[in-house]
PDB file of C-alpha atoms in Angstrom:
ATOM      1  CA  MET A 516       0.000   0.000   0.000  1.00 55.00           C
ATOM      2  CA  LYS A 517       1.366   3.388  -0.965  1.00 55.00           C
ATOM      3  CA  LYS A 518       2.145   5.631   1.990  1.00 54.00           C
ATOM      4  CA  GLU A 519       0.329   8.932   2.132  1.00 53.00           C
ATOM      5  CA  LYS A 520       2.672  11.881   1.875  1.00 52.00           C
ATOM      6  CA  ALA A 521       2.386  15.628   1.383  1.00 48.00           C
ATOM      7  CA  THR A 522       4.765  17.904  -0.517  1.00 48.00           C
ATOM      8  CA  ILE A 523       6.080  20.975   1.314  1.00 48.00           C
ATOM      9  CA  LEU A 524       8.483  23.704   0.225  1.00 46.00           C
ATOM     10  CA  PHE A 525      11.433  24.807   2.388  1.00 48.00           C
ATOM     11  CA  LEU A 526      13.194  28.135   1.832  1.00 48.00           C
ATOM     12  CA  THR A 527      16.904  28.424   2.587  1.00 50.00           C
ATOM     13  CA  LYS A 528      18.035  31.133   4.987  1.00 51.00           C
ATOM     14  CA  ASN A 529      18.798  33.538   2.148  1.00 52.00           C
ATOM     15  CA  GLN A 530      15.186  32.991   0.918  1.00 50.00           C
ATOM     16  CA  LYS A 531      16.421  32.522  -2.665  1.00 50.00           C
ATOM     17  CA  THR A 532      16.147  28.798  -3.206  1.00 48.00           C
ATOM     18  CA  ILE A 533      13.252  26.423  -2.684  1.00 46.00           C
ATOM     19  CA  ARG A 534      13.657  22.742  -1.829  1.00 52.00           C
ATOM     20  CA  PRO A 535      10.571  20.527  -2.089  1.00 50.00           C
ATOM     21  CA  GLY A 536      10.373  17.419   0.078  1.00 51.00           C
ATOM     22  CA  LYS A 537       7.989  14.605   0.896  1.00 51.00           C
ATOM     23  CA  VAL A 538       6.659  14.513   4.458  1.00 50.00           C
ATOM     24  CA  SER A 539       5.212  11.331   5.902  1.00 54.00           C
ATOM     25  CA  GLY A 540       1.965  11.872   7.783  1.00 52.00           C
ATOM     26  CA  SER A 541       3.029   9.326  10.428  1.00 55.00           C
ATOM     27  CA  ILE A 542       6.047  11.289  11.692  1.00 52.00           C
ATOM     28  CA  ILE A 543       4.154  12.872  14.595  1.00 46.00           C
ATOM     29  CA  LEU A 544       2.972   9.561  16.025  1.00 49.00           C
ATOM     30  CA  ASN A 545       6.164   7.567  15.279  1.00 56.00           C
ATOM     31  CA  TRP A 546       9.074   9.927  16.006  1.00 54.00           C
ATOM     32  CA  ARG A 547      10.270   7.944  19.037  1.00 55.00           C
ATOM     33  CA  LYS A 548      10.237   4.687  17.021  1.00 58.00           C
ATOM     34  CA  TYR A 549      12.353   6.300  14.281  1.00 57.00           C
ATOM     35  CA  LEU A 550      15.026   7.389  16.756  1.00 54.00           C
ATOM     36  CA  LEU A 551      15.137   3.970  18.465  1.00 57.00           C
ATOM     37  CA  SER A 552      15.432   2.253  15.074  1.00 59.00           C
ATOM     38  CA  PHE A 553      18.346   4.512  14.153  1.00 55.00           C
ATOM     39  CA  LEU A 554      20.095   3.657  17.425  1.00 55.00           C
ATOM     40  CA  LEU A 555      19.619  -0.104  16.900  1.00 58.00           C
ATOM     41  CA  VAL A 556      20.876  -0.058  13.294  1.00 54.00           C
ATOM     42  CA  THR A 557      23.967   1.922  14.304  1.00 54.00           C
ATOM     43  CA  ILE A 558      24.837  -0.538  17.092  1.00 56.00           C
ATOM     44  CA  VAL A 559      24.454  -3.560  14.779  1.00 54.00           C
ATOM     45  CA  LEU A 560      26.574  -1.889  12.104  1.00 52.00           C
ATOM     46  CA  PHE A 561      29.449  -1.272  14.487  1.00 54.00           C
ATOM     47  CA  GLY A 562      29.185  -4.857  15.736  1.00 57.00           C
ATOM     48  CA  VAL A 563      29.502  -6.289  12.209  1.00 51.00           C
ATOM     49  CA  ILE A 564      32.534  -4.132  11.468  1.00 51.00           C
ATOM     50  CA  GLY A 565      34.239  -5.322  14.664  1.00 55.00           C
ATOM     51  CA  TYR A 566      33.541  -8.962  13.818  1.00 52.00           C
ATOM     52  CA  LEU A 567      35.043  -8.703  10.353  1.00 49.00           C
ATOM     53  CA  LEU A 568      38.358  -7.310  11.594  1.00 49.00           C
ATOM     54  CA  LYS A 569      40.886 -10.166  11.532  1.00 49.00           C
ATOM     55  CA  ASP A 570      43.564  -8.693  13.682  1.00 50.00           C
ATOM     56  CA  ARG A 571      42.980  -9.318  17.384  1.00 49.00           C
ATOM     57  CA  ALA A 572      44.246  -5.903  18.346  1.00 53.00           C
ATOM     58  CA  GLN A 573      41.905  -4.335  15.830  1.00 53.00           C
ATOM     59  CA  GLN A 574      39.033  -6.377  17.240  1.00 51.00           C
ATOM     60  CA  ILE A 575      39.772  -5.182  20.770  1.00 55.00           C
ATOM     61  CA  GLN A 576      40.062  -1.587  19.615  1.00 57.00           C
ATOM     62  CA  ALA A 577      36.865  -1.931  17.602  1.00 53.00           C
ATOM     63  CA  GLN A 578      35.025  -3.315  20.623  1.00 54.00           C
ATOM     64  CA  GLN A 579      36.231  -0.406  22.748  1.00 58.00           C
ATOM     65  CA  ASP A 580      35.166   2.041  20.056  1.00 58.00           C
ATOM     66  CA  LEU A 581      31.809   0.297  19.869  1.00 56.00           C
ATOM     67  CA  GLN A 582      31.237   0.607  23.622  1.00 58.00           C
ATOM     68  CA  HIS A 583      32.191   4.276  23.496  1.00 63.00           C
ATOM     69  CA  THR A 584      29.872   4.874  20.535  1.00 59.00           C
ATOM     70  CA  ILE A 585      26.990   3.117  22.274  1.00 55.00           C
ATOM     71  CA  GLN A 586      27.449   5.321  25.346  1.00 61.00           C
ATOM     72  CA  GLU A 587      27.515   8.452  23.180  1.00 61.00           C
ATOM     73  CA  LEU A 588      24.385   7.353  21.317  1.00 56.00           C
ATOM     74  CA  HIS A 589      22.572   6.662  24.576  1.00 57.00           C
ATOM     75  CA  LEU A 590      23.529  10.103  25.878  1.00 58.00           C
ATOM     76  CA  SER A 591      22.552  11.785  22.606  1.00 57.00           C
ATOM     77  CA  PHE A 592      19.233   9.957  22.494  1.00 54.00           C
ATOM     78  CA  ALA A 593      18.484  10.834  26.121  1.00 54.00           C
ATOM     79  CA  GLU A 594      19.256  14.483  25.413  1.00 53.00           C
ATOM     80  CA  LEU A 595      17.019  14.516  22.334  1.00 52.00           C
ATOM     81  CA  ASP A 596      14.296  12.640  24.180  1.00 50.00           C
ATOM     82  CA  THR A 597      14.165  15.128  27.031  1.00 54.00           C
ATOM     83  CA  ASN A 598      14.845  18.307  25.127  1.00 59.00           C
ATOM     84  CA  ALA A 599      14.424  19.483  21.554  1.00 61.00           C
ATOM     85  CA  ILE A 600      12.648  16.569  19.848  1.00 58.00           C
ATOM     86  CA  ARG A 601      10.286  15.725  22.675  1.00 62.00           C
ATOM     87  CA  GLU A 602       9.447  19.385  23.291  1.00 67.00           C
ATOM     88  CA  ARG A 603       8.827  20.019  19.599  1.00 62.00           C
ATOM     89  CA  PHE A 604       6.421  17.141  19.156  1.00 63.00           C
ATOM     90  CA  GLN A 605       4.701  17.911  22.446  1.00 66.00           C
ATOM     91  CA  ASN A 606       4.101  21.403  21.070  1.00 68.00           C
ATOM     92  CA  ILE A 607       2.699  19.871  17.892  1.00 64.00           C
ATOM     93  CA  ASP A 608       0.331  17.697  19.935  1.00 67.00           C
ATOM     94  CA  LYS A 609      -0.849  20.753  21.875  1.00 69.00           C
ATOM     95  CA  GLN A 610      -1.464  22.712  18.687  1.00 65.00           C
ATOM     96  CA  LEU A 611      -3.499  19.837  17.238  1.00 67.00           C
ATOM     97  CA  GLU A 612      -5.579  19.656  20.415  1.00 71.00           C
ATOM     98  CA  THR A 613      -6.170  23.416  20.253  1.00 70.00           C
ATOM     99  CA  ILE A 614      -7.233  23.264  16.602  1.00 68.00           C
ATOM    100  CA  ASN A 615      -9.622  20.379  17.259  1.00 69.00           C
ATOM    101  CA  LYS A 616     -11.104  22.319  20.175  1.00 70.00           C
ATOM    102  CA  TYR A 617     -11.621  25.396  17.982  1.00 66.00           C
ATOM    103  CA  LEU A 618     -13.563  23.257  15.515  1.00 70.00           C
ATOM    104  CA  LYS A 619     -15.519  21.438  18.230  1.00 70.00           C
ATOM    105  CA  ASP A 620     -16.558  24.709  19.917  1.00 70.00           C
ATOM    106  CA  ARG A 621     -18.101  25.813  16.623  1.00 70.00           C
ATOM    107  CA  GLY A 622     -19.828  22.498  16.020  1.00 66.00           C
ATOM    108  CA  ILE A 623     -17.581  21.704  13.049  1.00 64.00           C
ATOM    109  CA  ARG A 624     -16.125  18.277  12.386  1.00 57.00           C
ATOM    110  CA  LYS A 625     -12.415  18.116  11.648  1.00 55.00           C
ATOM    111  CA  VAL A 626     -11.602  17.766   7.965  1.00 47.00           C
ATOM    112  CA  ILE A 627      -9.120  15.193   6.593  1.00 39.00           C
ATOM    113  CA  THR A 628      -7.438  16.301   3.367  1.00 41.00           C
ATOM    114  CA  LEU A 629      -5.889  13.630   1.160  1.00 36.00           C
ATOM    115  CA  PRO A 630      -2.364  14.362  -0.137  1.00 41.00           C
ATOM    116  CA  GLN A 631      -2.320  15.973  -3.553  1.00 42.00           C
ATOM    117  CA  GLY A 632       1.002  14.470  -4.703  1.00 43.00           C
ATOM    118  CA  GLY A 633       3.780  16.449  -6.280  1.00 43.00           C
ATOM    119  CA  GLU A 634       7.445  16.262  -7.165  1.00 42.00           C
ATOM    120  CA  GLU A 635       9.193  13.174  -5.798  1.00 45.00           C
ATOM    121  CA  GLU A 636      12.094  14.140  -3.567  1.00 47.00           C
ATOM    122  CA  GLY A 637      14.072  12.581  -0.744  1.00 49.00           C
ATOM    123  CA  GLU A 638      12.667  12.245   2.741  1.00 53.00           C
ATOM    124  CA  LEU A 639      13.212  15.176   5.075  1.00 50.00           C
ATOM    125  CA  SER A 640      14.968  14.794   8.404  1.00 55.00           C
ATOM    126  CA  ALA A 641      12.978  14.451  11.618  1.00 55.00           C
ATOM    127  CA  ALA A 642      14.152  17.919  12.667  1.00 57.00           C
ATOM    128  CA  GLU A 643      12.951  19.483   9.396  1.00 58.00           C
ATOM    129  CA  LYS A 644       9.616  17.703   9.594  1.00 58.00           C
ATOM    130  CA  GLY A 645       9.133  18.683  13.205  1.00 60.00           C
ATOM    131  CA  GLU A 646      10.010  22.320  12.514  1.00 61.00           C
ATOM    132  CA  PHE A 647       7.632  22.475   9.555  1.00 60.00           C
ATOM    133  CA  TYR A 648       4.702  20.922  11.420  1.00 60.00           C
ATOM    134  CA  GLU A 649       5.245  23.083  14.483  1.00 61.00           C
ATOM    135  CA  GLU A 650       5.403  26.379  12.580  1.00 64.00           C
ATOM    136  CA  TYR A 651       2.549  25.447  10.246  1.00 60.00           C
ATOM    137  CA  LEU A 652       0.260  24.437  13.103  1.00 62.00           C
ATOM    138  CA  LYS A 653       1.043  27.608  15.049  1.00 64.00           C
ATOM    139  CA  LYS A 654      -0.107  29.715  12.111  1.00 64.00           C
ATOM    140  CA  LEU A 655      -3.119  27.487  11.484  1.00 64.00           C
ATOM    141  CA  SER A 656      -4.103  27.675  15.149  1.00 66.00           C
ATOM    142  CA  PHE A 657      -3.906  31.490  15.125  1.00 67.00           C
ATOM    143  CA  ASP A 658      -5.878  31.752  11.885  1.00 67.00           C
ATOM    144  CA  LEU A 659      -8.600  29.391  13.093  1.00 73.00           C
ATOM    145  CA  ALA A 660      -8.952  31.338  16.324  1.00 77.00           C
ATOM    146  CA  SER A 661      -9.623  34.601  14.476  1.00 82.00           C
ATOM    147  CA  VAL A 662     -11.713  33.377  11.531  1.00 86.00           C
ATOM    148  CA  PRO A 663     -15.473  33.262  12.312  1.00 89.00           C
ATOM    149  CA  LEU A 664     -16.328  29.675  11.364  1.00 86.00           C
ATOM    150  CA  GLY A 665     -19.606  27.901  12.052  1.00 88.00           C
ATOM    151  CA  TYR A 666     -23.169  28.803  13.040  1.00 90.00           C
ATOM    152  CA  PRO A 667     -23.692  31.283  15.911  1.00 92.00           C
ATOM    153  CA  PHE A 668     -26.957  29.385  16.340  1.00 90.00           C
ATOM    154  CA  TRP A 669     -27.771  26.147  14.538  1.00 88.00           C
ATOM    155  CA  GLY A 670     -30.930  26.833  12.564  1.00 88.00           C
ATOM    156  CA  ALA A 671     -32.396  27.148   9.089  1.00 88.00           C
ATOM    157  CA  ILE A 672     -31.389  30.139   6.963  1.00 87.00           C
ATOM    158  CA  THR A 673     -34.540  32.094   6.191  1.00 84.00           C
ATOM    159  CA  SER A 674     -32.949  34.994   4.311  1.00 79.00           C
ATOM    160  CA  SER A 675     -29.634  34.948   2.460  1.00 79.00           C
ATOM    161  CA  PHE A 676     -26.929  37.525   1.780  1.00 72.00           C
ATOM    162  CA  GLY A 677     -27.568  39.852  -1.157  1.00 68.00           C
ATOM    163  CA  PHE A 678     -30.732  41.276  -2.683  1.00 66.00           C
ATOM    164  CA  ARG A 679     -34.104  39.980  -1.502  1.00 62.00           C
ATOM    165  CA  ASP A 680     -37.791  40.844  -1.663  1.00 64.00           C
ATOM    166  CA  ASN A 681     -38.648  43.566   0.829  1.00 60.00           C
ATOM    167  CA  PRO A 682     -40.416  41.746   3.703  1.00 59.00           C
ATOM    168  CA  PHE A 683     -41.902  44.961   5.105  1.00 55.00           C
ATOM    169  CA  LYS A 684     -43.304  46.757   2.058  1.00 58.00           C
ATOM    170  CA  GLY A 685     -44.543  43.656   0.248  1.00 60.00           C
ATOM    171  CA  SER A 686     -42.997  44.859  -3.012  1.00 60.00           C
ATOM    172  CA  GLY A 687     -39.607  45.836  -4.374  1.00 63.00           C
ATOM    173  CA  VAL A 688     -36.197  44.535  -3.354  1.00 66.00           C
ATOM    174  CA  GLU A 689     -33.611  45.525  -0.781  1.00 66.00           C
ATOM    175  CA  ALA A 690     -29.991  44.681  -0.035  1.00 74.00           C
ATOM    176  CA  HIS A 691     -29.605  42.202   2.801  1.00 72.00           C
ATOM    177  CA  LYS A 692     -26.163  42.521   4.388  1.00 83.00           C
ATOM    178  CA  GLY A 693     -26.057  39.205   6.230  1.00 88.00           C
ATOM    179  CA  LEU A 694     -27.936  35.996   6.993  1.00 87.00           C
ATOM    180  CA  ASP A 695     -31.172  35.530   8.910  1.00 91.00           C
ATOM    181  CA  ILE A 696     -31.161  32.324  10.950  1.00 91.00           C
ATOM    182  CA  ARG A 697     -34.426  30.966  12.321  1.00 91.00           C
ATOM    183  CA  ALA A 698     -34.327  30.507  16.096  1.00 92.00           C
ATOM    184  CA  PRO A 699     -36.741  30.466  19.033  1.00 95.00           C
ATOM    185  CA  MET A 700     -36.998  33.460  21.338  1.00 96.00           C
ATOM    186  CA  GLY A 701     -34.253  33.386  23.960  1.00 96.00           C
ATOM    187  CA  ALA A 702     -32.057  30.810  22.193  1.00 96.00           C
ATOM    188  CA  PRO A 703     -28.311  31.207  22.936  1.00 96.00           C
ATOM    189  CA  VAL A 704     -26.148  33.154  20.491  1.00 96.00           C
ATOM    190  CA  LYS A 705     -22.451  32.235  20.462  1.00 95.00           C
ATOM    191  CA  ALA A 706     -19.336  33.988  19.169  1.00 95.00           C
ATOM    192  CA  MET A 707     -17.603  32.198  16.309  1.00 90.00           C
ATOM    193  CA  ALA A 708     -14.067  33.489  16.876  1.00 91.00           C
ATOM    194  CA  LYS A 709     -11.835  35.075  19.479  1.00 92.00           C
ATOM    195  CA  GLY A 710     -12.084  38.826  19.645  1.00 95.00           C
ATOM    196  CA  THR A 711     -13.022  41.989  21.491  1.00 97.00           C
ATOM    197  CA  VAL A 712     -16.488  43.543  21.730  1.00 98.00           C
ATOM    198  CA  SER A 713     -16.429  46.856  19.856  1.00 97.00           C
ATOM    199  CA  PHE A 714     -20.163  47.572  20.238  1.00 97.00           C
ATOM    200  CA  ALA A 715     -22.928  46.291  22.497  1.00 97.00           C
ATOM    201  CA  GLY A 716     -26.243  48.124  22.597  1.00 97.00           C
ATOM    202  CA  ARG A 717     -29.147  49.447  20.567  1.00 96.00           C
ATOM    203  CA  ASN A 718     -28.365  50.112  16.896  1.00 92.00           C
ATOM    204  CA  GLY A 719     -31.296  51.280  14.743  1.00 91.00           C
ATOM    205  CA  GLY A 720     -32.843  48.541  12.603  1.00 90.00           C
ATOM    206  CA  TYR A 721     -30.517  45.961  14.128  1.00 94.00           C
ATOM    207  CA  GLY A 722     -32.206  46.428  17.486  1.00 95.00           C
ATOM    208  CA  ASN A 723     -30.102  45.045  20.317  1.00 97.00           C
ATOM    209  CA  CYS A 724     -26.812  44.389  18.584  1.00 97.00           C
ATOM    210  CA  ILE A 725     -23.306  43.109  19.310  1.00 98.00           C
ATOM    211  CA  VAL A 726     -20.237  43.715  17.138  1.00 97.00           C
ATOM    212  CA  ILE A 727     -17.024  41.760  17.797  1.00 98.00           C
ATOM    213  CA  LYS A 728     -13.666  42.674  16.278  1.00 97.00           C
ATOM    214  CA  HIS A 729     -11.338  39.756  15.451  1.00 95.00           C
ATOM    215  CA  ALA A 730      -7.776  39.454  14.143  1.00 91.00           C
ATOM    216  CA  ASN A 731      -6.928  39.329  10.425  1.00 88.00           C
ATOM    217  CA  GLY A 732      -9.434  42.089   9.596  1.00 92.00           C
ATOM    218  CA  TYR A 733     -12.580  40.169  10.597  1.00 94.00           C
ATOM    219  CA  GLU A 734     -15.625  41.581  12.369  1.00 96.00           C
ATOM    220  CA  THR A 735     -18.928  39.870  13.211  1.00 96.00           C
ATOM    221  CA  LEU A 736     -22.337  41.416  13.932  1.00 96.00           C
ATOM    222  CA  TYR A 737     -25.255  39.792  15.778  1.00 97.00           C
ATOM    223  CA  GLY A 738     -28.600  41.607  15.531  1.00 95.00           C
ATOM    224  CA  HIS A 739     -32.207  41.608  16.841  1.00 94.00           C
ATOM    225  CA  LEU A 740     -31.143  40.162  20.216  1.00 97.00           C
ATOM    226  CA  SER A 741     -33.529  39.964  23.158  1.00 97.00           C
ATOM    227  CA  LYS A 742     -30.631  40.121  25.607  1.00 97.00           C
ATOM    228  CA  ILE A 743     -27.018  41.309  25.448  1.00 97.00           C
ATOM    229  CA  MET A 744     -24.669  39.394  27.763  1.00 98.00           C
ATOM    230  CA  VAL A 745     -21.354  41.175  27.048  1.00 98.00           C
ATOM    231  CA  SER A 746     -20.038  44.726  27.228  1.00 97.00           C
ATOM    232  CA  ARG A 747     -17.820  46.909  25.077  1.00 97.00           C
ATOM    233  CA  GLY A 748     -14.105  46.132  25.433  1.00 97.00           C
ATOM    234  CA  GLN A 749     -14.722  42.619  26.757  1.00 98.00           C
ATOM    235  CA  THR A 750     -12.519  39.802  25.448  1.00 97.00           C
ATOM    236  CA  ILE A 751     -14.524  36.986  23.867  1.00 95.00           C
ATOM    237  CA  GLU A 752     -13.591  33.323  23.426  1.00 93.00           C
ATOM    238  CA  ILE A 753     -14.691  30.898  20.711  1.00 90.00           C
ATOM    239  CA  GLY A 754     -18.120  29.439  21.437  1.00 90.00           C
ATOM    240  CA  GLN A 755     -18.849  31.852  24.287  1.00 94.00           C
ATOM    241  CA  GLN A 756     -22.505  32.837  24.671  1.00 96.00           C
ATOM    242  CA  ILE A 757     -22.817  36.560  24.055  1.00 97.00           C
ATOM    243  CA  GLY A 758     -26.589  37.051  23.946  1.00 97.00           C
ATOM    244  CA  LYS A 759     -30.031  35.606  23.291  1.00 97.00           C
ATOM    245  CA  VAL A 760     -32.167  35.502  20.156  1.00 96.00           C
ATOM    246  CA  GLY A 761     -34.918  38.095  19.942  1.00 95.00           C
ATOM    247  CA  SER A 762     -36.961  40.258  17.597  1.00 93.00           C
ATOM    248  CA  THR A 763     -35.823  43.792  18.431  1.00 94.00           C
ATOM    249  CA  GLY A 764     -35.367  46.482  15.789  1.00 91.00           C
ATOM    250  CA  ARG A 765     -36.555  46.008  12.206  1.00 86.00           C
ATOM    251  CA  SER A 766     -37.754  42.420  12.516  1.00 86.00           C
ATOM    252  CA  THR A 767     -40.759  40.314  11.553  1.00 84.00           C
ATOM    253  CA  GLY A 768     -40.249  37.703  14.283  1.00 89.00           C
ATOM    254  CA  PRO A 769     -37.638  35.933  16.429  1.00 93.00           C
ATOM    255  CA  HIS A 770     -34.448  35.223  14.484  1.00 92.00           C
ATOM    256  CA  LEU A 771     -30.745  36.022  14.460  1.00 94.00           C
ATOM    257  CA  HIS A 772     -29.308  38.461  11.932  1.00 94.00           C
ATOM    258  CA  TYR A 773     -25.638  37.566  11.390  1.00 95.00           C
ATOM    259  CA  GLU A 774     -23.028  39.535   9.441  1.00 95.00           C
ATOM    260  CA  ILE A 775     -19.322  39.063   8.700  1.00 95.00           C
ATOM    261  CA  HIS A 776     -17.116  41.980   7.647  1.00 94.00           C
ATOM    262  CA  ARG A 777     -13.570  41.656   6.254  1.00 93.00           C
ATOM    263  CA  TYR A 778     -11.465  44.812   6.331  1.00 94.00           C
ATOM    264  CA  GLY A 779     -14.641  46.882   6.507  1.00 93.00           C
ATOM    265  CA  LYS A 780     -16.386  45.134   3.610  1.00 93.00           C
ATOM    266  CA  LYS A 781     -19.477  42.985   4.181  1.00 92.00           C
ATOM    267  CA  VAL A 782     -19.000  39.412   2.919  1.00 92.00           C
ATOM    268  CA  ASN A 783     -21.345  36.448   2.591  1.00 91.00           C
ATOM    269  CA  PRO A 784     -21.403  34.596   5.952  1.00 91.00           C
ATOM    270  CA  LYS A 785     -22.597  31.412   4.240  1.00 88.00           C
ATOM    271  CA  ALA A 786     -19.048  30.761   3.028  1.00 86.00           C
ATOM    272  CA  TYR A 787     -17.918  30.569   6.665  1.00 87.00           C
ATOM    273  CA  LEU A 788     -20.605  28.294   8.101  1.00 85.00           C
ATOM    274  CA  THR A 789     -18.794  25.039   7.250  1.00 77.00           C
ATOM    275  CA  LEU A 790     -15.368  23.909   6.047  1.00 67.00           C
ATOM    276  CA  ASN A 791     -16.747  22.290   2.888  1.00 58.00           C
TER     277      ASN A 791
END
C-alpha cells in the first residue's frame, strides 16, 4: 500500500532557493520509534565491522570504540528525548488539540485532506519535519482562532446575503447585508471566533446588537437580540454565549441576523458556516 505523503516547500536562509520534500503523515505519532530504530541499526553496524576485523588488536580496539559509541548514542538519544525533539512534538500535539477544540466549539467536524502528490524528492529529516509541522500548526491555530467559522446558532437560513424581496413593504427589493437564521426566542447566540467587543447596545434597525472585532481584519455582527450578555471592550472566546435571540429592531419575528465583515467590507457569511 502506498504511503500517504504531502509535498512541502522549504526556503533556505537567504530565501532565494526552494527545496521541495515529501513529508510522511506518520512522523508525529512515530518519532520515538524512528530514533530507536536509528540507534539499533547503528549498534548492529558497528558490531559487524568489529567482527570482520581479523587482527585481534583491531578487534579489541573496535570493541572499545563500539562501547564508546553506544554510550555516546545513549547520551545523545536521552538528550534529544528530554529536550528538543520531545518538546517540539509535544508542542505539535498541543497545537493539534487546540485546533480540534476550535472546531468542536463551533460544532464543526475536523476535515481530513488527502495528499495531492507532487514532485518526488528525498525524505526530510525528523528535525525538518518537526520544525515544519510546528510552525505550520502555530499559524493554522492562530488563523482558526480569528476566523469566524460555524453557526452562531444552529438553525435554518430564512434569508440569504444579497438582494431579496422587501419583507416589510410587500414589493420591491432591498440589499440584505447578512444571513437571517431561524431561532426560538431566547435561544443562545455564540461567538464564532476570538475577539473583542467593539459595540454592544441598541443600533437602529438591528435592534439590540453586538459587534465583535477579530484578528486578520474580521468583524462579526449579531442583531435583533432579546438580551445582550457582554459589554464593550470585553474579550470573547470561541463558542462563548454573548446574547439571546430576539426580535428587536426592524424584525418580523424571532431570528438572528448575522453579518461578517472583512477589512470593513461585508462578505457572505454562508461561506464561513462550514469547512466544505
